[in-house]
Coordinates of C-alpha atoms in Angstrom, one line a residue:
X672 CA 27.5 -30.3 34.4
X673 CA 30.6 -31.9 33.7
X674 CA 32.6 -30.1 31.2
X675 CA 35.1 -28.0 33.1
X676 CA 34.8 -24.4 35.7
X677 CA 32.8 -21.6 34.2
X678 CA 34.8 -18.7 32.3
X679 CA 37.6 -16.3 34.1
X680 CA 36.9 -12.8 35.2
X681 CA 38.8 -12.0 32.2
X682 CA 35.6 -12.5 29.9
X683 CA 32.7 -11.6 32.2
X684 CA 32.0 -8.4 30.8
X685 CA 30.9 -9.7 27.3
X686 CA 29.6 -12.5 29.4
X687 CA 27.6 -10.0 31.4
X688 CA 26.1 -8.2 28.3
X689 CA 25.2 -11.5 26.2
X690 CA 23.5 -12.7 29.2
X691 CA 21.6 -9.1 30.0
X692 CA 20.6 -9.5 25.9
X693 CA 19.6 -12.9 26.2
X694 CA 17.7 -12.7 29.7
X695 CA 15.3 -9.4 27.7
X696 CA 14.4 -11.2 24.9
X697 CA 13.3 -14.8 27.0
X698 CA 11.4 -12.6 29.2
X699 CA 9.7 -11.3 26.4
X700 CA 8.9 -14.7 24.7
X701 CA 7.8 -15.8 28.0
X702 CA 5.6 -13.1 28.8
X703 CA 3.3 -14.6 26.1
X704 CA 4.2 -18.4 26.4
X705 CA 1.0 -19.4 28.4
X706 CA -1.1 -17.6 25.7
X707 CA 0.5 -19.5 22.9
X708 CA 1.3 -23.0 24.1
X709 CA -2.5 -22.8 24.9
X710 CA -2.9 -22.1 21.3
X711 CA -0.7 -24.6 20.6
X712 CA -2.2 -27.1 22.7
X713 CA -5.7 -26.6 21.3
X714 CA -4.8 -27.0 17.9
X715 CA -3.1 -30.2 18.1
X716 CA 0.2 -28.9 18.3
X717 CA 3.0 -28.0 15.7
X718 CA 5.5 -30.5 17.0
X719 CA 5.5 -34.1 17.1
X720 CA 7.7 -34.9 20.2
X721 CA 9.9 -37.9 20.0
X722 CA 9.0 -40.5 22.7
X723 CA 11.5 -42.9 23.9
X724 CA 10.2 -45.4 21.2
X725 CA 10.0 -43.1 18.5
X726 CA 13.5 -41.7 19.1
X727 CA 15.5 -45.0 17.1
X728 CA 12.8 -44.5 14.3
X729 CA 13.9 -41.2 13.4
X730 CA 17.5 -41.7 13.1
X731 CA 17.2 -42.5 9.7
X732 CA 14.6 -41.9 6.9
X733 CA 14.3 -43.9 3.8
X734 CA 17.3 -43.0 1.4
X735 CA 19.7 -40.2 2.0
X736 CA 18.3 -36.7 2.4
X737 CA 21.3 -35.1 0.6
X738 CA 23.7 -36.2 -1.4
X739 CA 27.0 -34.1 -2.4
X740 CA 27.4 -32.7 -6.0
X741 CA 29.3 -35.3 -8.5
X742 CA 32.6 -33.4 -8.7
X743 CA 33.3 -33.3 -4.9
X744 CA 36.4 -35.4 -3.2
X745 CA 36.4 -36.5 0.0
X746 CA 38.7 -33.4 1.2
X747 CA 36.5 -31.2 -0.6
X748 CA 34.7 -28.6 1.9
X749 CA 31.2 -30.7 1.7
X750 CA 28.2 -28.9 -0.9
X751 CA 25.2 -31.1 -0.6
X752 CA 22.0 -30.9 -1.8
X753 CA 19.2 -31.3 0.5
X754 CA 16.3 -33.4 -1.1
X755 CA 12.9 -32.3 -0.1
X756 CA 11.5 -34.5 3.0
X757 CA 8.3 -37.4 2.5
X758 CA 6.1 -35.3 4.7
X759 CA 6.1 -31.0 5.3
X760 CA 5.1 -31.6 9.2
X761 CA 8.2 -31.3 11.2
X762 CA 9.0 -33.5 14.3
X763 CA 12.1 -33.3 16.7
X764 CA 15.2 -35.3 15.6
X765 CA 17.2 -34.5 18.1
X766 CA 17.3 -32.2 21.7
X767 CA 20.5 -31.8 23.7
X768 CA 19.0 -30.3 27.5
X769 CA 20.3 -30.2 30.8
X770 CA 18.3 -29.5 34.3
X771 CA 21.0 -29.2 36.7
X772 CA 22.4 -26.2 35.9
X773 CA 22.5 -23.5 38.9
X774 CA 22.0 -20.3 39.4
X775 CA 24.8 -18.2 37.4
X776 CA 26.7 -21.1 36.4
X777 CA 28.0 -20.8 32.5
X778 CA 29.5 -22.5 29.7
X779 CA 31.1 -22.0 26.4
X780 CA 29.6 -23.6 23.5
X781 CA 31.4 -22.8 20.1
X782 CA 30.6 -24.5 17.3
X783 CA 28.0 -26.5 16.1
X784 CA 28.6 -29.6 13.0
X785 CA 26.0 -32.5 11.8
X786 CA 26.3 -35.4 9.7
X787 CA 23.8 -37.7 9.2
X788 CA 24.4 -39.8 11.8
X789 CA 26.0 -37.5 14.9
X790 CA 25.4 -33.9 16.3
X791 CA 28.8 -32.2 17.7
X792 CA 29.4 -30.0 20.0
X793 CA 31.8 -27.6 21.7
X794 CA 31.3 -27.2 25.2
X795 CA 34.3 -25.6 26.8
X796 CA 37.5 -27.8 26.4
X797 CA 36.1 -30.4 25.3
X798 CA 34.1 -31.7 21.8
X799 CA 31.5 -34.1 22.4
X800 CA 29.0 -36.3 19.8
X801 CA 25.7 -37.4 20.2
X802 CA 23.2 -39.9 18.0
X803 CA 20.7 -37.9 16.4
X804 CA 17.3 -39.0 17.1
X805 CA 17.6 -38.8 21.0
X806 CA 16.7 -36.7 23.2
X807 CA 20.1 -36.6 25.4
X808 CA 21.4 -34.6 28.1
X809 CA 25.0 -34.6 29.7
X810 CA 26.8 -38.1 29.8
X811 CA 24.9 -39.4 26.7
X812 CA 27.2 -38.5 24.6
X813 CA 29.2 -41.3 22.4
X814 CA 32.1 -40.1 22.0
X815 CA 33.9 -37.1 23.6
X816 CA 37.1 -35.4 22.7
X817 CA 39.1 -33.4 25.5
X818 CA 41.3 -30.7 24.6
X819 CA 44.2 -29.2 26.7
X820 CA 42.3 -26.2 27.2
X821 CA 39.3 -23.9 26.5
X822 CA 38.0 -23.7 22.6
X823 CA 39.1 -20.4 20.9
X824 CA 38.1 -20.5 17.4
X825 CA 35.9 -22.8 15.1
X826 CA 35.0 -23.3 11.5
X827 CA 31.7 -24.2 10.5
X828 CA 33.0 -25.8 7.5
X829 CA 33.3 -29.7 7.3
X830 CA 35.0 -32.0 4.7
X831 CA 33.1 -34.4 2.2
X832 CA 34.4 -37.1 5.0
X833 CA 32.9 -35.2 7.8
X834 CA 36.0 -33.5 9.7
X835 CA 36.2 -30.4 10.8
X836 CA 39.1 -28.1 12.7
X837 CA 38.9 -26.2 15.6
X838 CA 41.8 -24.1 18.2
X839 CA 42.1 -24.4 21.5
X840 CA 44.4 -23.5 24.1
X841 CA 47.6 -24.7 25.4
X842 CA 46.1 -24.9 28.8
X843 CA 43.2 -25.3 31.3
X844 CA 43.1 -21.3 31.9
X845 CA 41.0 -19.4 29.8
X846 CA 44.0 -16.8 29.7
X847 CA 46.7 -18.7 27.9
X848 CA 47.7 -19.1 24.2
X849 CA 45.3 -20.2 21.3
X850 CA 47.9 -21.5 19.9
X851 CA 46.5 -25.3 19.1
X852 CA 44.8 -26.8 16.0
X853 CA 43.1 -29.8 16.7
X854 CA 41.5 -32.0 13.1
X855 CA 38.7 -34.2 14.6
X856 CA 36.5 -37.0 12.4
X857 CA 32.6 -35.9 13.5
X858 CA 31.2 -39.4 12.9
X859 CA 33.9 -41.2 15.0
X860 CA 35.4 -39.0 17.3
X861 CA 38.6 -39.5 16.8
X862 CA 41.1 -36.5 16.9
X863 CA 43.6 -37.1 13.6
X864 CA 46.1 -34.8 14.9
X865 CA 46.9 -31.6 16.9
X866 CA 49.8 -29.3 16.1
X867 CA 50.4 -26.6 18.1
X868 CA 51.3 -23.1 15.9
X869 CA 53.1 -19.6 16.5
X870 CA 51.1 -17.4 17.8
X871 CA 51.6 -13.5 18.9
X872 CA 50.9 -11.2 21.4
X873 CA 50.5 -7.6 21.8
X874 CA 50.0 -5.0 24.7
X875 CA 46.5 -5.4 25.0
X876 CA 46.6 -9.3 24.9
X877 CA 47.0 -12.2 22.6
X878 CA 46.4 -11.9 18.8
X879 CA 43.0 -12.5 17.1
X880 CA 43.4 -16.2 15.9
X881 CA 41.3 -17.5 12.9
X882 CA 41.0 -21.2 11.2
X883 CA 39.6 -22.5 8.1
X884 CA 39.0 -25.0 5.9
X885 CA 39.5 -25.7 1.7
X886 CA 40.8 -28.8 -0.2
X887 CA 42.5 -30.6 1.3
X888 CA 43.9 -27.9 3.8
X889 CA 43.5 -26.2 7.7
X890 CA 44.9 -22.9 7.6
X891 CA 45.4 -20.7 10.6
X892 CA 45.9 -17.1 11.1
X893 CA 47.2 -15.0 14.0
X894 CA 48.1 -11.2 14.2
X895 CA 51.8 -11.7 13.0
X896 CA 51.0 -14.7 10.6
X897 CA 49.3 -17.7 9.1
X898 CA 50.1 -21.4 8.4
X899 CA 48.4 -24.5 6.8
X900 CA 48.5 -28.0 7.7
X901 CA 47.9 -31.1 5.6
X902 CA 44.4 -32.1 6.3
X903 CA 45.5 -36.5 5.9
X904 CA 49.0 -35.8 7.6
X905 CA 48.9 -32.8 10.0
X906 CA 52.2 -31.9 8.2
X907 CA 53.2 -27.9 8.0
X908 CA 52.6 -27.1 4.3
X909 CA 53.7 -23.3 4.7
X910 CA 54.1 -20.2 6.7
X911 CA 53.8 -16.8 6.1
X912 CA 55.0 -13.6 7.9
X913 CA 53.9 -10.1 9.1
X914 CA 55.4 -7.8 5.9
X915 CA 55.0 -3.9 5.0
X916 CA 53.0 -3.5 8.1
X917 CA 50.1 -5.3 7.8
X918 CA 48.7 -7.7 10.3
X919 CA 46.4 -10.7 9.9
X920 CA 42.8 -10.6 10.9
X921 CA 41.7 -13.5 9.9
X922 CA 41.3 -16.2 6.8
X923 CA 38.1 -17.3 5.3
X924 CA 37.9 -21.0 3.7
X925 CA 35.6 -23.1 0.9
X926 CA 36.2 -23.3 -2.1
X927 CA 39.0 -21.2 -2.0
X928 CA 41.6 -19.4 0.8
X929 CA 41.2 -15.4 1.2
X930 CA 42.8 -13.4 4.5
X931 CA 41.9 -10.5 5.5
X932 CA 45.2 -7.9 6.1
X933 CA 44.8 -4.8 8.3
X934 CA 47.9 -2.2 7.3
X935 CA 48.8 0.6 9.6
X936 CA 50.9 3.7 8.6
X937 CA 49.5 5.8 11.6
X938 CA 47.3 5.2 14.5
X939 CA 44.2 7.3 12.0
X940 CA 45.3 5.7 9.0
X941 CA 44.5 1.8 8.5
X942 CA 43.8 0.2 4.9
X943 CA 42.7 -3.4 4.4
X944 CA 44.0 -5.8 2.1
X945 CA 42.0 -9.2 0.8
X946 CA 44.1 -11.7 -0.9
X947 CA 43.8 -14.8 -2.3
X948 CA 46.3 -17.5 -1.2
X949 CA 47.3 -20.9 -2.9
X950 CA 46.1 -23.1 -0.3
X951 CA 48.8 -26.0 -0.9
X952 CA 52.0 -23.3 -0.8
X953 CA 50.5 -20.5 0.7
X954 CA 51.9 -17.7 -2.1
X955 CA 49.7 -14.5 -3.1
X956 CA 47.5 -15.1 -6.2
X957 CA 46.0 -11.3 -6.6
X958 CA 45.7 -8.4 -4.1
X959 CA 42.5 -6.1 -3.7
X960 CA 42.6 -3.1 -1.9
X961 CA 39.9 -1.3 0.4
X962 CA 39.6 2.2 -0.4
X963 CA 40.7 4.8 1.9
X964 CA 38.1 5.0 4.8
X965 CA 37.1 1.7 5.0
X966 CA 36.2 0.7 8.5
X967 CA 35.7 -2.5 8.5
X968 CA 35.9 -5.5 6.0
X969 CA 33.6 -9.0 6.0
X970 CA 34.3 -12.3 3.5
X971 CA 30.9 -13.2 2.4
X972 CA 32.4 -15.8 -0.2
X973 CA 36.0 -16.9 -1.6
X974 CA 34.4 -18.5 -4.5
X975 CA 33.1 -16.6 -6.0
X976 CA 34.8 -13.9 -4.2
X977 CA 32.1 -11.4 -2.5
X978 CA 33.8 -8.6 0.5
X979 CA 31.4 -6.3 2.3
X980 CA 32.6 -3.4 3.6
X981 CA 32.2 -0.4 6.3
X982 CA 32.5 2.4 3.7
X983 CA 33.5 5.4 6.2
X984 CA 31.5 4.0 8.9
X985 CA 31.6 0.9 11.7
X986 CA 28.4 -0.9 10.0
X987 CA 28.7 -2.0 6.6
X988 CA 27.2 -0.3 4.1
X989 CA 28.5 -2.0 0.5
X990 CA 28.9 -5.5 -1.5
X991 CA 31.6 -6.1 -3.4
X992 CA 31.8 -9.0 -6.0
X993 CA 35.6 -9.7 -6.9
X994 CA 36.5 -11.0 -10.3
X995 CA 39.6 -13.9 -10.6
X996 CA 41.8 -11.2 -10.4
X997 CA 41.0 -9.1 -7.1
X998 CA 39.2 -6.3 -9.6
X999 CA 36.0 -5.1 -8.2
X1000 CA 33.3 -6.6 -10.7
X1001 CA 30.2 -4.4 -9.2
X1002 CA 28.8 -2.7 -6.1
X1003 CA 26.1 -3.6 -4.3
X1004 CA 24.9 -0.6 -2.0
X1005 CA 22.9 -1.4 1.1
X1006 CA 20.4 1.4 0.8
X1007 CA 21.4 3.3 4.6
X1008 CA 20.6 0.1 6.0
X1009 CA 17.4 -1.0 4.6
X1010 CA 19.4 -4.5 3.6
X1011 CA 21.0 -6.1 6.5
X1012 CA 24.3 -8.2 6.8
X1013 CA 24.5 -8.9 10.2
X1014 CA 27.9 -10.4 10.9
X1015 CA 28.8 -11.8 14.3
X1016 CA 31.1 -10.2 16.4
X1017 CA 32.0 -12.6 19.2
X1018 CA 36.0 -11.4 20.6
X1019 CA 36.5 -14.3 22.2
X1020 CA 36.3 -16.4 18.5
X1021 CA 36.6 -14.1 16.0
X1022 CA 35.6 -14.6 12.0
X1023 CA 35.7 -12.5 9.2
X1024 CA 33.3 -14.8 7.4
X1025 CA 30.5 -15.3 10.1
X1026 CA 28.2 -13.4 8.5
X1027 CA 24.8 -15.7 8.8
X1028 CA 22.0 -14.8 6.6
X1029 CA 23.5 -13.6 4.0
X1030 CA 24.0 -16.4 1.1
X1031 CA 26.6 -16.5 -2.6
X1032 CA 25.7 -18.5 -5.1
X1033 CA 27.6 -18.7 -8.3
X1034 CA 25.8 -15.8 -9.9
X1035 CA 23.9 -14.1 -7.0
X1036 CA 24.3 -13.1 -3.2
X1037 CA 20.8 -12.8 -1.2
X1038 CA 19.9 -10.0 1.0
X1039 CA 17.5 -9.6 3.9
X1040 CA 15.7 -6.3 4.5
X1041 CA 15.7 -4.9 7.6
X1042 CA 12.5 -5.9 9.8
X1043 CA 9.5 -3.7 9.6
X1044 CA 5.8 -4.4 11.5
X1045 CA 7.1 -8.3 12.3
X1046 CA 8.2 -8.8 8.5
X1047 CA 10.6 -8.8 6.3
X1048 CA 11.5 -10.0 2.6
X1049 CA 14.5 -11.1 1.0
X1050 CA 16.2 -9.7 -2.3
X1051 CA 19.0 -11.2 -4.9
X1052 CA 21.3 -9.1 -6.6
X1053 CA 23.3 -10.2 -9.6
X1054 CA 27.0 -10.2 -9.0
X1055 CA 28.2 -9.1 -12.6
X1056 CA 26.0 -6.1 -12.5
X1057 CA 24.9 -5.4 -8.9
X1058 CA 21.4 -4.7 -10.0
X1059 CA 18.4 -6.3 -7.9
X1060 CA 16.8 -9.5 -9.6
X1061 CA 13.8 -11.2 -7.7
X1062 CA 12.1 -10.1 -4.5
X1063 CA 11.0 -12.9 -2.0
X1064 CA 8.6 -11.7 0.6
X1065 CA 8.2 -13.2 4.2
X1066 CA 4.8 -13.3 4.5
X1067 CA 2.8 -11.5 7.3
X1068 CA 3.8 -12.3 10.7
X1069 CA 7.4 -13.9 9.4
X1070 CA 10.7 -12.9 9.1
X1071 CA 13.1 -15.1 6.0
X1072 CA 16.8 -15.7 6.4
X1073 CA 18.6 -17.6 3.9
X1074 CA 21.0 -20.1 5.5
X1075 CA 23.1 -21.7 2.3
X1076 CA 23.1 -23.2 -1.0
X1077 CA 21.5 -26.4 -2.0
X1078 CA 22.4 -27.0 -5.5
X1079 CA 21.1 -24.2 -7.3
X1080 CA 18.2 -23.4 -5.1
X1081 CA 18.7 -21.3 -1.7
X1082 CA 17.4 -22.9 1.7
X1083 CA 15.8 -20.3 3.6
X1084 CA 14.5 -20.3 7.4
X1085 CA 11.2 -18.8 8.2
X1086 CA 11.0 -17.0 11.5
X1087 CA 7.8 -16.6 13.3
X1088 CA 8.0 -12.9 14.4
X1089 CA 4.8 -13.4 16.8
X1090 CA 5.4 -16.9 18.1
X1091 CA 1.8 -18.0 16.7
X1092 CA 2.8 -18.5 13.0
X1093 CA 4.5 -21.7 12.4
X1094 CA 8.5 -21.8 11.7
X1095 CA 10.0 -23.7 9.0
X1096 CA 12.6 -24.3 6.4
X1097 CA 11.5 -23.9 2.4
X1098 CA 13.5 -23.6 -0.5
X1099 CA 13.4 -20.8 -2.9
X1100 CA 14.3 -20.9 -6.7
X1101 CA 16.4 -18.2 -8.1
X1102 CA 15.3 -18.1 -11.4
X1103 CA 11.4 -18.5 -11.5
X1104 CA 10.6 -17.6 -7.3
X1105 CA 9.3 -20.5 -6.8
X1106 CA 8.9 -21.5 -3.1
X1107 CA 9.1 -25.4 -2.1
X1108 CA 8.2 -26.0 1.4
X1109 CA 10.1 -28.6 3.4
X1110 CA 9.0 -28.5 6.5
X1111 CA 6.8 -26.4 9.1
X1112 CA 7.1 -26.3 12.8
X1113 CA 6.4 -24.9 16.4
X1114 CA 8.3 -24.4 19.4
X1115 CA 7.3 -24.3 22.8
X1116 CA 8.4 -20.9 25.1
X1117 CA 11.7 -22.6 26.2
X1118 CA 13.2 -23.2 22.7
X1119 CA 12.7 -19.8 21.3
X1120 CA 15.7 -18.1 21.6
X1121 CA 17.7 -20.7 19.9
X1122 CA 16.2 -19.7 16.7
X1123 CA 17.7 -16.6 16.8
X1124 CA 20.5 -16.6 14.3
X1125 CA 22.3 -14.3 16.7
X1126 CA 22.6 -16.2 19.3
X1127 CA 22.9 -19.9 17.8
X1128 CA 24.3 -21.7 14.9
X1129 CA 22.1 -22.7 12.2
X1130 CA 23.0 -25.7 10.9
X1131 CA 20.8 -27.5 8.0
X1132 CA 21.9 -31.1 6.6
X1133 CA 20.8 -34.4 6.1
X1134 CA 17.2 -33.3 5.8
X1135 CA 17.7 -31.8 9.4
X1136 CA 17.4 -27.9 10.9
X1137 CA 20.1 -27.5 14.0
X1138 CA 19.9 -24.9 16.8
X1139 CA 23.1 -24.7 18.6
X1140 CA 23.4 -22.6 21.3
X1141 CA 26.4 -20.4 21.7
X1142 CA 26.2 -20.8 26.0
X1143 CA 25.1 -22.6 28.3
X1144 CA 23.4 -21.3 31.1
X1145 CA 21.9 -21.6 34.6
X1146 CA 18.4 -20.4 35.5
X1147 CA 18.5 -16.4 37.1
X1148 CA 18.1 -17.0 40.8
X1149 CA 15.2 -16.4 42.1
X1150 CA 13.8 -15.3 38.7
X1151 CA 10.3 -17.3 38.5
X1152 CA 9.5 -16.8 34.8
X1153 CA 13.4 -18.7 33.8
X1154 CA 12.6 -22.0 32.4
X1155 CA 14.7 -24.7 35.1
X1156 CA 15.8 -26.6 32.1
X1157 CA 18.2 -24.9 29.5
X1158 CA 17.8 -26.3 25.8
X1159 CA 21.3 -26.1 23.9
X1160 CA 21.2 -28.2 20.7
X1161 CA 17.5 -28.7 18.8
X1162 CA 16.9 -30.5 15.7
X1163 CA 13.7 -30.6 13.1
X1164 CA 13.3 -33.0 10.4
X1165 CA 10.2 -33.4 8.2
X1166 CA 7.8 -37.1 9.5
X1167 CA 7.8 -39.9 7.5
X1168 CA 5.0 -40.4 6.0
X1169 CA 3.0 -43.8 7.3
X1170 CA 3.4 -47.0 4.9
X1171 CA 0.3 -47.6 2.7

């Protein structure tokens, strides 16, 4: 590998449990890979791998496979709808591997974007592109971006144009300031501009920073502050200060700019705030207030506005739509945990908004249930009333995660809970139930975990599914049932159909 030394002793503890988590769950899908690739094998297979012929064929398919909606500019946060593929048997479009990796060795690998033409990366300090429709390992990428140190915080939101934001630091060592924002084009390569921002520190460290995205704006948030940048210009639209006690936890971007205020009058006694900013000049639009007891406080949408919250306890246990005021419109009560919303917690690039799995549409948010016997099933919940409105089960053997919005139907991923069952992605209809497969798939042993939403980004555009692993890393030495290569990016698109 090429990408810069492995993280500091300052992280290795989280690195240490990710890596015990991630080390029980491969052994586990190994334990059973010769069973099931045998099953695999003798049926022909799920998954039609690309050969070095069939690699440029791919790249494309005829006409667009998405298309934005009609009222979207080009520094619009991009909504497209995904059209359903010629053919529902999937086939790789893309695999970022590497074999060289050795024993212990590590790397970051924060974020994960797609257009239709380039998969990006973060790998450390640096971005890097590839050509979808490869199958590429280190040095094949086409363009690469270095940063002036380590990446500390990402968006996964990208512009109608296909750019995207990301921090880094202001050096090589993984101990000094986040305190950069670099705006970088995903087709091109090319890094617009970088502007370094104020950024804090307290006793225990540096300050949780956050960046986002909305029209037209980057904004950035540290513990005593945020700021916005001119997405054409890089210019400093505005800047706004620590006040009454209350310091910034992060800002949450679309279709609209909320942050997320902790405010301390005591050690015991924290209250959250969630306000709505005017992207362009940064001023207050409405104020909602957690109740007393809150733990803990999650964006699941600015537009329309949707908050879960940690109602006396550190999980979360209640939705709350917001109306264009801040005013609570309904509550949606997780049942003691029998629906799940699973948001990320990763310290070294904290979000209030990664919550994956959990979907907003204008009129709805969908739920998953907690697993139960290898299954699950998927609920909607309307957001002026909170009352449940269609059920959609998994299936037996499958677990269902919706992943985002297409238009006014909900594209969901279908897990296989006992690695015989294919994968795939399908579309669900909100109003009737209706399900439209796209496309179905399998996986052999080595690719399993990056399905887990976990542990990877999940990325579906252009007709495409993306896997993006959070780290890299080397086999376990001496460990005989670790897989010598390491798969970090995957990608599934439906087959073209053969010409008449």
């Amino acid at each position: 590998m090429s990408f810069g030394p492995p993280p500091s002793v300052f992280t290795q503890s989280t690195v240490a449990a990710d890596r015990a988590r991630r080390q029980r769950r491969r052994r586990r899908a190994l334990g059973a890979g010769v069973v099931v690739l045998v099953l695999a094998l003798c049926t022909g297979g799920w998954l039609l791998w690309l050969g070095p012929d069939d690699a440029a064929d791919t790249a494309h398919q005829d006409g667009k496979p998405s298309v934005g909606t009609a009222s979207q500019g080009r520094l619009d946060i991009r909504e497209t709808v995904e059209k359903r593929p010629e053919s529902t048997t999937g086939q790789m479009a893309f695999r970022f591997a590497v074999d060289d990796m050795s024993p212990g060795e590590e790397y970051e690998m924060p974020g994960t974007w797609a257009t239709d033409k380039v998969l990006a990366k973060g790998i450390n300090r640096t971005l890097v592109g590839f050509e979808v429709g490869k199958d590429v390992t280190t040095d094949d990428e086409i363009w690469r971006i270095p940063l002036s140190g380590p990446i500390c915080g990402v968006t996964r939101h990208v512009t109608v144009e296909g750019r995207t934001a990301v921090l880094h630091r202001a050096q090589k060592n993984p101990e000094s300031l986040c305190n950069q924002v670099a705006f970088v084009d995903i087709d091109s390569g090319k890094k617009l501009w970088d502007k370094e921002f104020p950024t804090s520190e307290s006793v225990f460290g540096q300050d949780a920073t956050s960046v986002t995205m909305t029209r037209g704006t980057v904004a950035v948030a540290w513990g005593d502050g945020a700021t916005a940048y001119d997405m054409d210009r890089g210019t400093r639209l505005w800047r706004n200060k620590k006040s009454d006690g209350c310091t910034y936890q992060g800002l949450a971007g679309g279709r609209a700019l909320l942050t997320l205020l902790a405010c301390s009058r005591g050690k015991e006694d924290i209250t959250y705030r969630v306000r709505n900013l005017a992207p362009r000049t940064g001023t207050t639009r409405w104020t909602h207030q957690a109740a007393g007891g809150v733990k803990d406080v999650k964006v699941l949408s600015t537009d329309p506005p949707v908050i879960a919250v940690g109602a006396g306890d550190l999980d979360l246990t209640h939705l709350f739509p917001l109306d264009d005021r801040g005013k609570r419109r309904a509550t949606i009560g997780l049942d003691g945990g029998r629906y799940e919303v699973r948001c990320r917690e990763r310290h070294d690039y904290p979000a209030i908004d990664d919550c994956p799995s959990t979907v907003v549409s204008d009129d709805q948010v969908f739920l998953t249930s907690r697993e139960a016997e290898g299954a699950n099933w998927m609920t909607s919940f309307d957001l002026s009333t909170g009352k449940a409105v269609r059920k959609f089960d998994a299936g037996r053997n499958q677990l269902l995660y919706p992943l985002r919005m297409s238009g006014g139907q909900v594209l969901a991923f279908r897990e296989s809970s006992d690695h015989i069952t294919p994968l795939g992605v399908v579309s669900l209809n909100p109003r009737t139930g209706k399900e439209t497969p796209y496309f179905s798939f399998g996986l052999p042993p080595e690719a399993w975990t990056l399905t887990s939403l976990e542990l990877s980004d999940v990325v579906v555009q252009n007709g495409r599914i993306f896997f993006g692993d959070f780290r890299a890393e080397g086999p376990v030495d001496n460990a005989k049932d670790t897989p010598k290569v390491s798969w970090l990016v995957l990608g599934i698109e439906g087959a073209r159909k053969a010409p008449n």
